[in-house]
Short mmCIF file of C-alpha atoms in Angstrom, two decimals:
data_model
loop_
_atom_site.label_atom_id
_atom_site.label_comp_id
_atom_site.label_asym_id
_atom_site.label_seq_id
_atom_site.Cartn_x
_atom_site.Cartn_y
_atom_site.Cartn_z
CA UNK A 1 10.68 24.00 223.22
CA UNK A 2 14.00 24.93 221.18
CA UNK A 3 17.27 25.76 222.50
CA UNK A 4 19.91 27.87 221.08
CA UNK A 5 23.03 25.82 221.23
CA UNK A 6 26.21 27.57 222.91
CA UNK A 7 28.37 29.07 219.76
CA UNK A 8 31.71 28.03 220.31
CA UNK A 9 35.06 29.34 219.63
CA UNK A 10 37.66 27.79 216.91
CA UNK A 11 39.55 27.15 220.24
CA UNK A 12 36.90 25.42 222.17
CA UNK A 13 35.86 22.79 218.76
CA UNK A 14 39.33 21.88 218.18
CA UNK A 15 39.01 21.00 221.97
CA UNK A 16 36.36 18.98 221.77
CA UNK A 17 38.21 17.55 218.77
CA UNK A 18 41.36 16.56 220.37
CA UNK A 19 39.63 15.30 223.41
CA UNK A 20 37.88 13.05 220.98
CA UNK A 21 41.12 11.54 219.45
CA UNK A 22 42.88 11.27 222.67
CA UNK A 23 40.51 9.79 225.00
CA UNK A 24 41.01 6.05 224.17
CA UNK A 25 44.94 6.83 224.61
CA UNK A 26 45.19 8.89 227.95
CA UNK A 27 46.72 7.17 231.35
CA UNK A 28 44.14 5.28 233.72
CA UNK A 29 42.00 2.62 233.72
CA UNK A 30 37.90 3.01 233.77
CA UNK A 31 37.18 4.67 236.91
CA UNK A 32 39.56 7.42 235.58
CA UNK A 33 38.69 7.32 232.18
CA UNK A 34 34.71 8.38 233.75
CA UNK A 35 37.02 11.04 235.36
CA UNK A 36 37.91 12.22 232.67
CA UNK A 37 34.69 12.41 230.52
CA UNK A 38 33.40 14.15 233.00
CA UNK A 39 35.01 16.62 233.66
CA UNK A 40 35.50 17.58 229.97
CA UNK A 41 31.75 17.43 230.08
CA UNK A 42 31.62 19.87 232.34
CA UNK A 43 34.49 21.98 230.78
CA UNK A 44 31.78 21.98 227.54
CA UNK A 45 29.11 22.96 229.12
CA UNK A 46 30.57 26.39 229.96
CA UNK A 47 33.54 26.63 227.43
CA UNK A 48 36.63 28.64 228.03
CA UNK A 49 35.84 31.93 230.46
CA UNK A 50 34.95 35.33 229.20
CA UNK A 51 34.20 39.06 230.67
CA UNK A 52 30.62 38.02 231.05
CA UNK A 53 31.93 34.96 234.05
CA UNK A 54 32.27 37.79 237.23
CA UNK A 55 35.57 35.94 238.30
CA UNK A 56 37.28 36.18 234.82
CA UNK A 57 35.90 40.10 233.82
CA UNK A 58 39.01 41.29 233.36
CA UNK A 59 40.89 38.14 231.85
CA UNK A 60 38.81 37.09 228.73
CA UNK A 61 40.34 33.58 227.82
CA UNK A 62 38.26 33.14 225.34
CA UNK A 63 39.72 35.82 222.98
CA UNK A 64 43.24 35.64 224.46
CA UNK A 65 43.29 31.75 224.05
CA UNK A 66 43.23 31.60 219.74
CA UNK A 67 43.50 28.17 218.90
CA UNK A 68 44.67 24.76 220.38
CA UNK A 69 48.20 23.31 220.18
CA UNK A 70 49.14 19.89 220.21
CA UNK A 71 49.84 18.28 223.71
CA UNK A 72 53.42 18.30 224.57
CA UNK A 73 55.82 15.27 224.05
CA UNK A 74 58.72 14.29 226.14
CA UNK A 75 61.91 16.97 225.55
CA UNK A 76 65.25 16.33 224.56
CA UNK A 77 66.48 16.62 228.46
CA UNK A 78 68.28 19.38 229.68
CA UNK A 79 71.49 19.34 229.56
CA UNK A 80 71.98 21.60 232.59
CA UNK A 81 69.24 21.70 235.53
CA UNK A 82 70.43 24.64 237.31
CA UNK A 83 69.98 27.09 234.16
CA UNK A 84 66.26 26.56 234.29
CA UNK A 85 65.69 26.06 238.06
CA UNK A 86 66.07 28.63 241.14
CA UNK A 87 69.98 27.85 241.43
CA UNK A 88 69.03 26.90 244.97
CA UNK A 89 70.30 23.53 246.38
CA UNK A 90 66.98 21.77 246.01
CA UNK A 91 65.15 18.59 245.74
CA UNK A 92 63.92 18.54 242.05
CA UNK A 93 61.41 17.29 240.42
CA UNK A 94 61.68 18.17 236.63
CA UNK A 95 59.13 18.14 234.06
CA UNK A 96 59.77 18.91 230.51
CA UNK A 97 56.74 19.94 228.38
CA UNK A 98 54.69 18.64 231.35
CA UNK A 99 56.76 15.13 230.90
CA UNK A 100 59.12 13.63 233.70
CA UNK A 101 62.93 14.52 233.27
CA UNK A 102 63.98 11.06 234.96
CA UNK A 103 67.72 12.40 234.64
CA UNK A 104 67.59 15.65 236.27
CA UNK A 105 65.54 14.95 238.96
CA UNK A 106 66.10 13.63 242.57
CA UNK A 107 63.65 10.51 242.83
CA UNK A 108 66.45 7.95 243.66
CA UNK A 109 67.88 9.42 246.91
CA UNK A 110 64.73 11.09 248.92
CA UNK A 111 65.37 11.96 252.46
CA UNK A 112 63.40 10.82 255.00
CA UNK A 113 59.66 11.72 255.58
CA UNK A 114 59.53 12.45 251.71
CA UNK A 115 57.48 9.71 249.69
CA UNK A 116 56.79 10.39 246.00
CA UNK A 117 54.82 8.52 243.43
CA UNK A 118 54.31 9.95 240.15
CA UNK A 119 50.82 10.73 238.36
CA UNK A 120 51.18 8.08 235.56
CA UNK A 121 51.71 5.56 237.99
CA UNK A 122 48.85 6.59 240.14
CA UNK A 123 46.36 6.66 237.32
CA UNK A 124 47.34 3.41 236.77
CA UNK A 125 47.63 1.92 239.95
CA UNK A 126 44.14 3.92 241.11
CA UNK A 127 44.88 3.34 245.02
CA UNK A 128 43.80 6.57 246.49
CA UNK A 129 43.95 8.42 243.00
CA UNK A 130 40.35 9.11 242.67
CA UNK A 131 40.10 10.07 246.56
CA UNK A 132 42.90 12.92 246.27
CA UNK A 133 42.51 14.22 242.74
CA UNK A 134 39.44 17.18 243.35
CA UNK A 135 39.85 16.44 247.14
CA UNK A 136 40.60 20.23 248.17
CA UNK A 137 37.75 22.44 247.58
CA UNK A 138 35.53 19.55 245.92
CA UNK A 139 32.24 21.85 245.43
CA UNK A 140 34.87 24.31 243.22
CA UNK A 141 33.51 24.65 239.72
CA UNK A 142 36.12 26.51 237.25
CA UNK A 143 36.36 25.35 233.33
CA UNK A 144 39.95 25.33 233.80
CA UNK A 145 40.53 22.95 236.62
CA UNK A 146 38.21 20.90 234.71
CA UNK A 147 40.12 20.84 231.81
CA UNK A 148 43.04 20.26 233.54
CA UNK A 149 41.01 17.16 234.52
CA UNK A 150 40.53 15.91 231.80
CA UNK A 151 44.31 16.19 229.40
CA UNK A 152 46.89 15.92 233.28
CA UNK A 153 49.33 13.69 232.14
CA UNK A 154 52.34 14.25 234.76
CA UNK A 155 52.63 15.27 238.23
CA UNK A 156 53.61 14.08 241.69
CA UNK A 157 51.54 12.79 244.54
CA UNK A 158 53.85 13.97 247.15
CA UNK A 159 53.96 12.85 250.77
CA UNK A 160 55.23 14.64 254.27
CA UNK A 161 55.41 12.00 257.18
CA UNK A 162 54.04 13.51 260.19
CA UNK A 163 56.25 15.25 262.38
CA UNK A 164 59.02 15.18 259.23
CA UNK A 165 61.24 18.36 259.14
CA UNK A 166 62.49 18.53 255.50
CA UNK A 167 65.50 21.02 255.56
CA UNK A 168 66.02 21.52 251.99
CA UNK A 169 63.65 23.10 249.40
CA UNK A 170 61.96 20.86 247.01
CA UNK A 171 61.67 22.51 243.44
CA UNK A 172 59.04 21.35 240.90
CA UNK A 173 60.48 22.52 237.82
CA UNK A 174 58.03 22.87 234.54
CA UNK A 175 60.17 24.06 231.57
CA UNK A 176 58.52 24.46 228.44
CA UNK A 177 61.16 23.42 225.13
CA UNK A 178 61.19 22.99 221.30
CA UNK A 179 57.80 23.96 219.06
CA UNK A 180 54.23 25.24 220.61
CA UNK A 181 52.85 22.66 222.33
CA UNK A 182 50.05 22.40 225.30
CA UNK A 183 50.66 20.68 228.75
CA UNK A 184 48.55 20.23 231.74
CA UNK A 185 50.80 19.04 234.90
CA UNK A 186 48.67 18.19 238.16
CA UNK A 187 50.35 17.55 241.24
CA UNK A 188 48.76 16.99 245.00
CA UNK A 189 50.58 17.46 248.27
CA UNK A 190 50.08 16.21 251.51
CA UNK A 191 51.71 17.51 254.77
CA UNK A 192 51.79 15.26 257.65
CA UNK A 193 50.61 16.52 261.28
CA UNK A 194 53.08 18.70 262.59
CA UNK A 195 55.55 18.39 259.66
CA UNK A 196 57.44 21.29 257.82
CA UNK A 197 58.17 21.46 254.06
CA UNK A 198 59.34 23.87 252.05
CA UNK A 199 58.34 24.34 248.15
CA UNK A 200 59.24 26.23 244.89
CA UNK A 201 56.96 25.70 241.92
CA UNK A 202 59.30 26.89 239.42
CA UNK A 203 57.94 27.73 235.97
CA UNK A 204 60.19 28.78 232.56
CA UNK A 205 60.73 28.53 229.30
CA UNK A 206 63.59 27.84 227.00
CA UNK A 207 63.46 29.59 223.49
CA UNK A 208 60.12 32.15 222.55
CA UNK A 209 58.06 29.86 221.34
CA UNK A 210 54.22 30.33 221.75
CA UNK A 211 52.68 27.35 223.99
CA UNK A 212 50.04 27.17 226.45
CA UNK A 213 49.88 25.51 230.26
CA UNK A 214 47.56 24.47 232.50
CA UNK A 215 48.56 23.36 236.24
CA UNK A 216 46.68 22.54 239.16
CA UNK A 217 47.96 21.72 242.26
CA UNK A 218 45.92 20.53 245.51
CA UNK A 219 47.78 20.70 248.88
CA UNK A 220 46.80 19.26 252.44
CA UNK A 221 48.39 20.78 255.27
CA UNK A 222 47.46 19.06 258.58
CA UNK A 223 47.19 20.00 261.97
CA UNK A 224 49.97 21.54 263.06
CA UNK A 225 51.85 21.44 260.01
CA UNK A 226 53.60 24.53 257.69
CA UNK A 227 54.36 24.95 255.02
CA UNK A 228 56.34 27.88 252.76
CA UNK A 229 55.45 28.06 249.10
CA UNK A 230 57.09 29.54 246.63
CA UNK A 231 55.86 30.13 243.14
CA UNK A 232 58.37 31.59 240.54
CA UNK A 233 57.00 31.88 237.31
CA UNK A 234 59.51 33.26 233.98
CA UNK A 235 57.38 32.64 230.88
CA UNK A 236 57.87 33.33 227.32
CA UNK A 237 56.48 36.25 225.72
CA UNK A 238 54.22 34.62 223.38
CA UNK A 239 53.01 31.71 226.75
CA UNK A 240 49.46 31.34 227.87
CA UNK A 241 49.69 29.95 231.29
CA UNK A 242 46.99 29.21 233.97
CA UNK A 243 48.44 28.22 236.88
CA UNK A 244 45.68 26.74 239.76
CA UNK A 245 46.59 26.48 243.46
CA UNK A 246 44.01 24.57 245.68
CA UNK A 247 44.97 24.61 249.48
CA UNK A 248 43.32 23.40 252.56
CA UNK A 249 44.41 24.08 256.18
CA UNK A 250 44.14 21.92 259.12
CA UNK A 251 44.55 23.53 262.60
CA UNK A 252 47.39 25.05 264.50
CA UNK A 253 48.85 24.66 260.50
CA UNK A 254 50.11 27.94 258.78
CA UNK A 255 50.65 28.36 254.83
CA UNK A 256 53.06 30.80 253.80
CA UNK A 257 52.93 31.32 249.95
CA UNK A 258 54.61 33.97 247.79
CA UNK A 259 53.72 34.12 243.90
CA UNK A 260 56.54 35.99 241.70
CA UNK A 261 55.23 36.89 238.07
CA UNK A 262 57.09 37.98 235.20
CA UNK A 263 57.04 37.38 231.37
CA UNK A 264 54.44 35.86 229.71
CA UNK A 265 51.87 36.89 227.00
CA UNK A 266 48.66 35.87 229.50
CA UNK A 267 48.84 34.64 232.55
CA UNK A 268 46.53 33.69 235.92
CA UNK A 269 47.41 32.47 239.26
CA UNK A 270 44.36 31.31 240.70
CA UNK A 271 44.56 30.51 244.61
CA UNK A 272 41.70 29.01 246.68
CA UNK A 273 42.29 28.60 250.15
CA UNK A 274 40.06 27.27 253.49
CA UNK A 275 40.33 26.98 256.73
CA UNK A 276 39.32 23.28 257.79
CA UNK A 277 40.77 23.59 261.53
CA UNK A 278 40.67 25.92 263.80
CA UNK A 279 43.92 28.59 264.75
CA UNK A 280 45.54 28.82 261.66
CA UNK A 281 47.18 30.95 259.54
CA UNK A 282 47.76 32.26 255.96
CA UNK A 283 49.61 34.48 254.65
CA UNK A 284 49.56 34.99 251.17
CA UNK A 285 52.03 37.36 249.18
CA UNK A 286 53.47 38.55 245.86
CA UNK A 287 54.89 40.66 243.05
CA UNK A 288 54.47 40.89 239.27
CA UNK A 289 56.66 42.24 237.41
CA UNK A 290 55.05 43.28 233.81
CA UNK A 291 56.17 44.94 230.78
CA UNK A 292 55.65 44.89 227.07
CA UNK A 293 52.12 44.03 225.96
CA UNK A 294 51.76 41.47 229.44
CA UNK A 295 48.40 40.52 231.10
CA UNK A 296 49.00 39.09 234.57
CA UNK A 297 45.59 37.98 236.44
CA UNK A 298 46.06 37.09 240.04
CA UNK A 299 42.79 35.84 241.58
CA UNK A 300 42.37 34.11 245.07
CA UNK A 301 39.75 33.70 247.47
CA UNK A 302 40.29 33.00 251.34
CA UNK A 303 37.85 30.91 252.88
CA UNK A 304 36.92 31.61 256.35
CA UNK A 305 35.01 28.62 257.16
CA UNK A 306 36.05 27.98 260.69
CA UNK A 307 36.87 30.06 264.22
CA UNK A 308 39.92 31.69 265.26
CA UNK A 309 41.75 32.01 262.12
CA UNK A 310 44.22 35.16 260.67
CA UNK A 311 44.93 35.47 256.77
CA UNK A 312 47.21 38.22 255.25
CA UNK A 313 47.18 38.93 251.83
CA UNK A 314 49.77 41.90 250.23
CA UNK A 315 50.14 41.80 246.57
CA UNK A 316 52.78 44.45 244.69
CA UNK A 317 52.72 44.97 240.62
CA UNK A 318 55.24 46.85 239.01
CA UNK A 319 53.63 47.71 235.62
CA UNK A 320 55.64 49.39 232.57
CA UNK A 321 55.08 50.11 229.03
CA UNK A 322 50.94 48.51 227.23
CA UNK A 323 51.28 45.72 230.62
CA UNK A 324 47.96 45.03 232.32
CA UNK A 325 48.07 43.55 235.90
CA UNK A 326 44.97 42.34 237.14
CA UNK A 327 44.09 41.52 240.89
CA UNK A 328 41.01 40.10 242.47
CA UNK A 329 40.93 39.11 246.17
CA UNK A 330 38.16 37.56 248.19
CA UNK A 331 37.73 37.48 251.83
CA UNK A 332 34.59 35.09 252.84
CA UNK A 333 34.08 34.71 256.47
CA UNK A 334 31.23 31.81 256.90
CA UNK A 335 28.33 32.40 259.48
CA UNK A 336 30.59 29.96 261.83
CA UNK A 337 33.71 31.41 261.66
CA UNK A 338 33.56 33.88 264.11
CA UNK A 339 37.09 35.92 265.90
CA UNK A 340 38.09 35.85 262.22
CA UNK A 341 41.12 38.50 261.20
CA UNK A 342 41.60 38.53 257.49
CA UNK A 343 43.68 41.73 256.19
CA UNK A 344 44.01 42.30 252.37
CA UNK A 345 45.93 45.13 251.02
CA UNK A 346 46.80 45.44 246.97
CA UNK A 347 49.82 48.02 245.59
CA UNK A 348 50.58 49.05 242.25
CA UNK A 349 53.75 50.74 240.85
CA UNK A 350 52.99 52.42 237.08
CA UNK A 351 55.91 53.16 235.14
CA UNK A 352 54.50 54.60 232.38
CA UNK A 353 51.29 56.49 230.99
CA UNK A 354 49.86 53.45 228.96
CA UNK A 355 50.18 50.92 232.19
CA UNK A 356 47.22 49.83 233.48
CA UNK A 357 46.40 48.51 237.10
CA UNK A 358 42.02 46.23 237.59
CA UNK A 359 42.11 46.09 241.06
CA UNK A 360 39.19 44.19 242.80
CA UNK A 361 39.22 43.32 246.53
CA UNK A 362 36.30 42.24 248.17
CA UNK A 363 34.91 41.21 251.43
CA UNK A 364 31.93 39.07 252.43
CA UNK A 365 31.39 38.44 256.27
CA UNK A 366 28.53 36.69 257.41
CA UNK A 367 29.54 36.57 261.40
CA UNK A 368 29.62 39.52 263.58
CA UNK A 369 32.63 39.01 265.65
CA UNK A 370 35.45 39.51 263.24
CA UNK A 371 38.51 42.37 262.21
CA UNK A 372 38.56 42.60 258.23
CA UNK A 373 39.85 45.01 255.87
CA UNK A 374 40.72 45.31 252.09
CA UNK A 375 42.85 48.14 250.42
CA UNK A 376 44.22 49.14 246.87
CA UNK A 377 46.57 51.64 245.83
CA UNK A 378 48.21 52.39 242.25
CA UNK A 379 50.16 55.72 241.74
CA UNK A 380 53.61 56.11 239.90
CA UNK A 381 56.73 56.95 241.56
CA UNK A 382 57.46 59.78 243.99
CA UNK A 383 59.40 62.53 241.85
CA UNK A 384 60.51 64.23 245.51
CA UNK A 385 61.99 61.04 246.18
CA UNK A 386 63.25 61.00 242.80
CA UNK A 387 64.45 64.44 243.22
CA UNK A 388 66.16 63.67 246.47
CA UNK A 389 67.92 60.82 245.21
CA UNK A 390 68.68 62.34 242.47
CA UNK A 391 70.53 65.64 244.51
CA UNK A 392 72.59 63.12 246.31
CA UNK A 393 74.01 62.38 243.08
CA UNK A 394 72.60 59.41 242.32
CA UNK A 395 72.06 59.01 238.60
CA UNK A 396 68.31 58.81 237.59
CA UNK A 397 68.45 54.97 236.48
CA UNK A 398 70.28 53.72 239.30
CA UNK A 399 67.45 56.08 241.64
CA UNK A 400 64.31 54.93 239.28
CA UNK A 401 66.08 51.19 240.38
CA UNK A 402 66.22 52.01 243.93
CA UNK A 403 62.63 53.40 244.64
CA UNK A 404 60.82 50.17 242.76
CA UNK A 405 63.12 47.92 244.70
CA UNK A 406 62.37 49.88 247.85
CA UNK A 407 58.56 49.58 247.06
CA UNK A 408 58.95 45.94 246.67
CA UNK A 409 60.79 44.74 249.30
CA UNK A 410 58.21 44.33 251.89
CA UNK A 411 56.74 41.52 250.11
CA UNK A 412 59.63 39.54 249.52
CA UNK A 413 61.31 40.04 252.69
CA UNK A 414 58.38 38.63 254.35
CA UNK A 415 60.14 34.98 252.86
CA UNK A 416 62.27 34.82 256.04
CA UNK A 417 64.73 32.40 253.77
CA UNK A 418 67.57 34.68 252.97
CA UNK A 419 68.68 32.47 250.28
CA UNK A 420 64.94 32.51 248.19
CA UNK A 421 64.90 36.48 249.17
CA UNK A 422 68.76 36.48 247.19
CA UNK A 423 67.04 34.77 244.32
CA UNK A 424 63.96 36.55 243.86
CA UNK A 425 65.71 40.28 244.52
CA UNK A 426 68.55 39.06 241.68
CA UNK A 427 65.68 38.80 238.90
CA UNK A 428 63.94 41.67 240.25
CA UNK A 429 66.98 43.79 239.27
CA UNK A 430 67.32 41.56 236.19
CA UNK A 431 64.14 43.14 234.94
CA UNK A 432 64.36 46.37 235.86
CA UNK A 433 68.19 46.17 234.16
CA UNK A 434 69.73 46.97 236.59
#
């Protein structure tokens, strides 16, 4: 019997070209090097995602993504940290063009309860490498993680003792310099029991040119642990980034993670999270900032697969000019996982007539016993506010300002960490000019 061959894309044979050339050269030994081939096998049998894939119907990377660019060398260094990263006093860990910046970051002089090893030197070394990378959510099939798979060349494996209490922030910086180049970081984080970490996954770029990145990150929170995440991405207009964040719970844990969008010419935050212990909590949170001709995709799906557990999920866009902000939320509550409360509410600001809002949250429950509900709202702002405002004598700039900072503010209050909130609210009014 014949069998029509899968057409590809310009995009997906240069792919399969450059995997070709590079396979003999990429970091590991054998048992990564099978890693490797297969999961670029099983990026190829699907190819990149389209409209026709139900979880990428409104992000078709297969048009948006037009060719391939050459993977990303080591930068020049920067010459000052703090213009790229949050500003906050941080433990960093800097890559540049998804290669370490040994200068800028703070490897040497780790407090204690923080162990990190670096990717290269885990391919090589192969100790637990094959058990962690794919670890969280192992069953997950997605082209991109796959091809993520098969090109990561940097990352951390980072460590949280049990019981550890780390007071300061630690910032992975990825800052994209020089010509239009590729990059696919992978990083995977491990919380001890009982241990407390804070995280910013900082993301910018220096200059406009066009480049693509793909990062996946896999976090283990254990029982009793927490941890605050904090995801700040600044692209360049003309960036294609796919950013992938894999989380599992353990119980009595609690994940707090915000995701802060702006720039960018396509972007996706994909979030996949499970419950693996019982009394836990996540609350999941964010706002997108989009103007020009943007596409923002944030995607996540909550997995209820155990008792007793709460997740919160409140998403804010704030769309102007030909921007398209995309949301899709899933709720699954497994036959098991019964006393489940999982809330999910989606708001959209629309700032002007040719802004567009996809929003998509679902809910599938398969126990009885359980208090879920989804919501999505998208209007434009309140003229009697405006009005108001405006007969106070407040100029209509400085009220347009206040109203979109007003309607965001739930969100990123929510931090708790006045100093992150400072940050975040600072490039808010950046944006809006203000």
């Amino acid at each position: 019997m014949n069998t029509m061959e899968r057409i590809r894309t310009s995009a997906e044979t240069d792919l399969v070209e450059q995997f070709g050339s590079l396979r003999n050269t990429l970091t590991g030994g054998a048992d990564i090097s099978k890693l490797r081939e297969k999961a670029f096998d099983a990026f190829n049998s699907i190819g990149l995602p389209h409209r026709r894939i139900e979880a990428w119907h409104y992000t078709d990377l297969k048009a948006g993504w037009k060719g391939v660019l050459p993977i990303a060398g080591p930068g020049d260094g920067l010459t000052d940290v703090n213009a790229v990263s949050s500003g906050l006093a941080s433990i960093k860990i800097v890559l540049v063009n998804g290669c370490l910046d040994k200068q800028n970051s703070d490897l040497a002089s780790l407090p204690a309860g923080i162990a990190i090893r670096l990717l290269s030197e885990a391919l090589v070394e192969n100790a637990d490498t094959l058990d962690r990378l794919g670890s969280i959510a192992p069953d997950l099939k997605d082209p991109l993680i796959d091809l993520n798979t098969a090109f990561m060349g940097e990352g951390v494996f980072l460590d949280i003792a049990d019981d550890a209490k780390i007071k300061q922030p630690i910032e992975i910086v990825h800052v994209t310099v020089g010509e239009a180049t590729s990059s696919y970081p992978r990083h995977f984080v491990a919380i001890g029991k009982n241990a407390e970490a804070t995280f910013i996954e900082n993301h910018v770029c220096k200059g406009n040119a066009a480049y693509q990145s793909n990062s996946v990150i896999e976090l283990k929170l254990g029982d009793g642990a927490t941890a605050h995440w904090v995801k700040m991405q600044d692209e360049g207009e003309n960036a294609v980034h796919v950013g992938t964040f894999k989380a599992d719970i353990g119980a009595e844990a609690e994940l707090n993670h915000f995701t802060f969008t702006k720039g960018g010419a396509l972007t996706r935050t994909q979030l996949f999270v499970s419950f693996s212990g019982e009394h836990s909590k996540a609350n999941l949170r964010g706002t997108s900032l989009l103007n020009g001709k943007t596409h923002s995709d944030i995607t996540l799906v909550m997995d209820h697969a155990v008792p007793n557990c709460d997740s919160r999920e409140l998403y804010k866009s704030v769309i102007d000019d030909n921007a398209h902000s995309v949301f899709q939320g899933n709720i699954i509550v497994k036959p098991d996982a019964q006393k489940t409360d999982g809330q999910m509410m989606v708001q959209s600001l629309l700032l002007s007539d040719d802004a567009a809002m996809s929003s998509k949250p679902e809910l599938e429950i398969f126990a009885d016993d359980v208090q879920c509900a989804h919501g999505s709202t998208t209007g434009q702002i309140d003229e009697d506010l405006l009005f108001y405002l405006r007969s106070r004598g407040i100029p209509e700039a400085e009220a347009r300002t206040m109203l979109v900072l007003a309607f965001l503010s739930e969100t990123i209050e929510e931090i708790g960490d006045e100093e992150i909130i400072a940050v975040l609210e600072e490039r808010t009014r950046d944006w809006l000019g203000a």
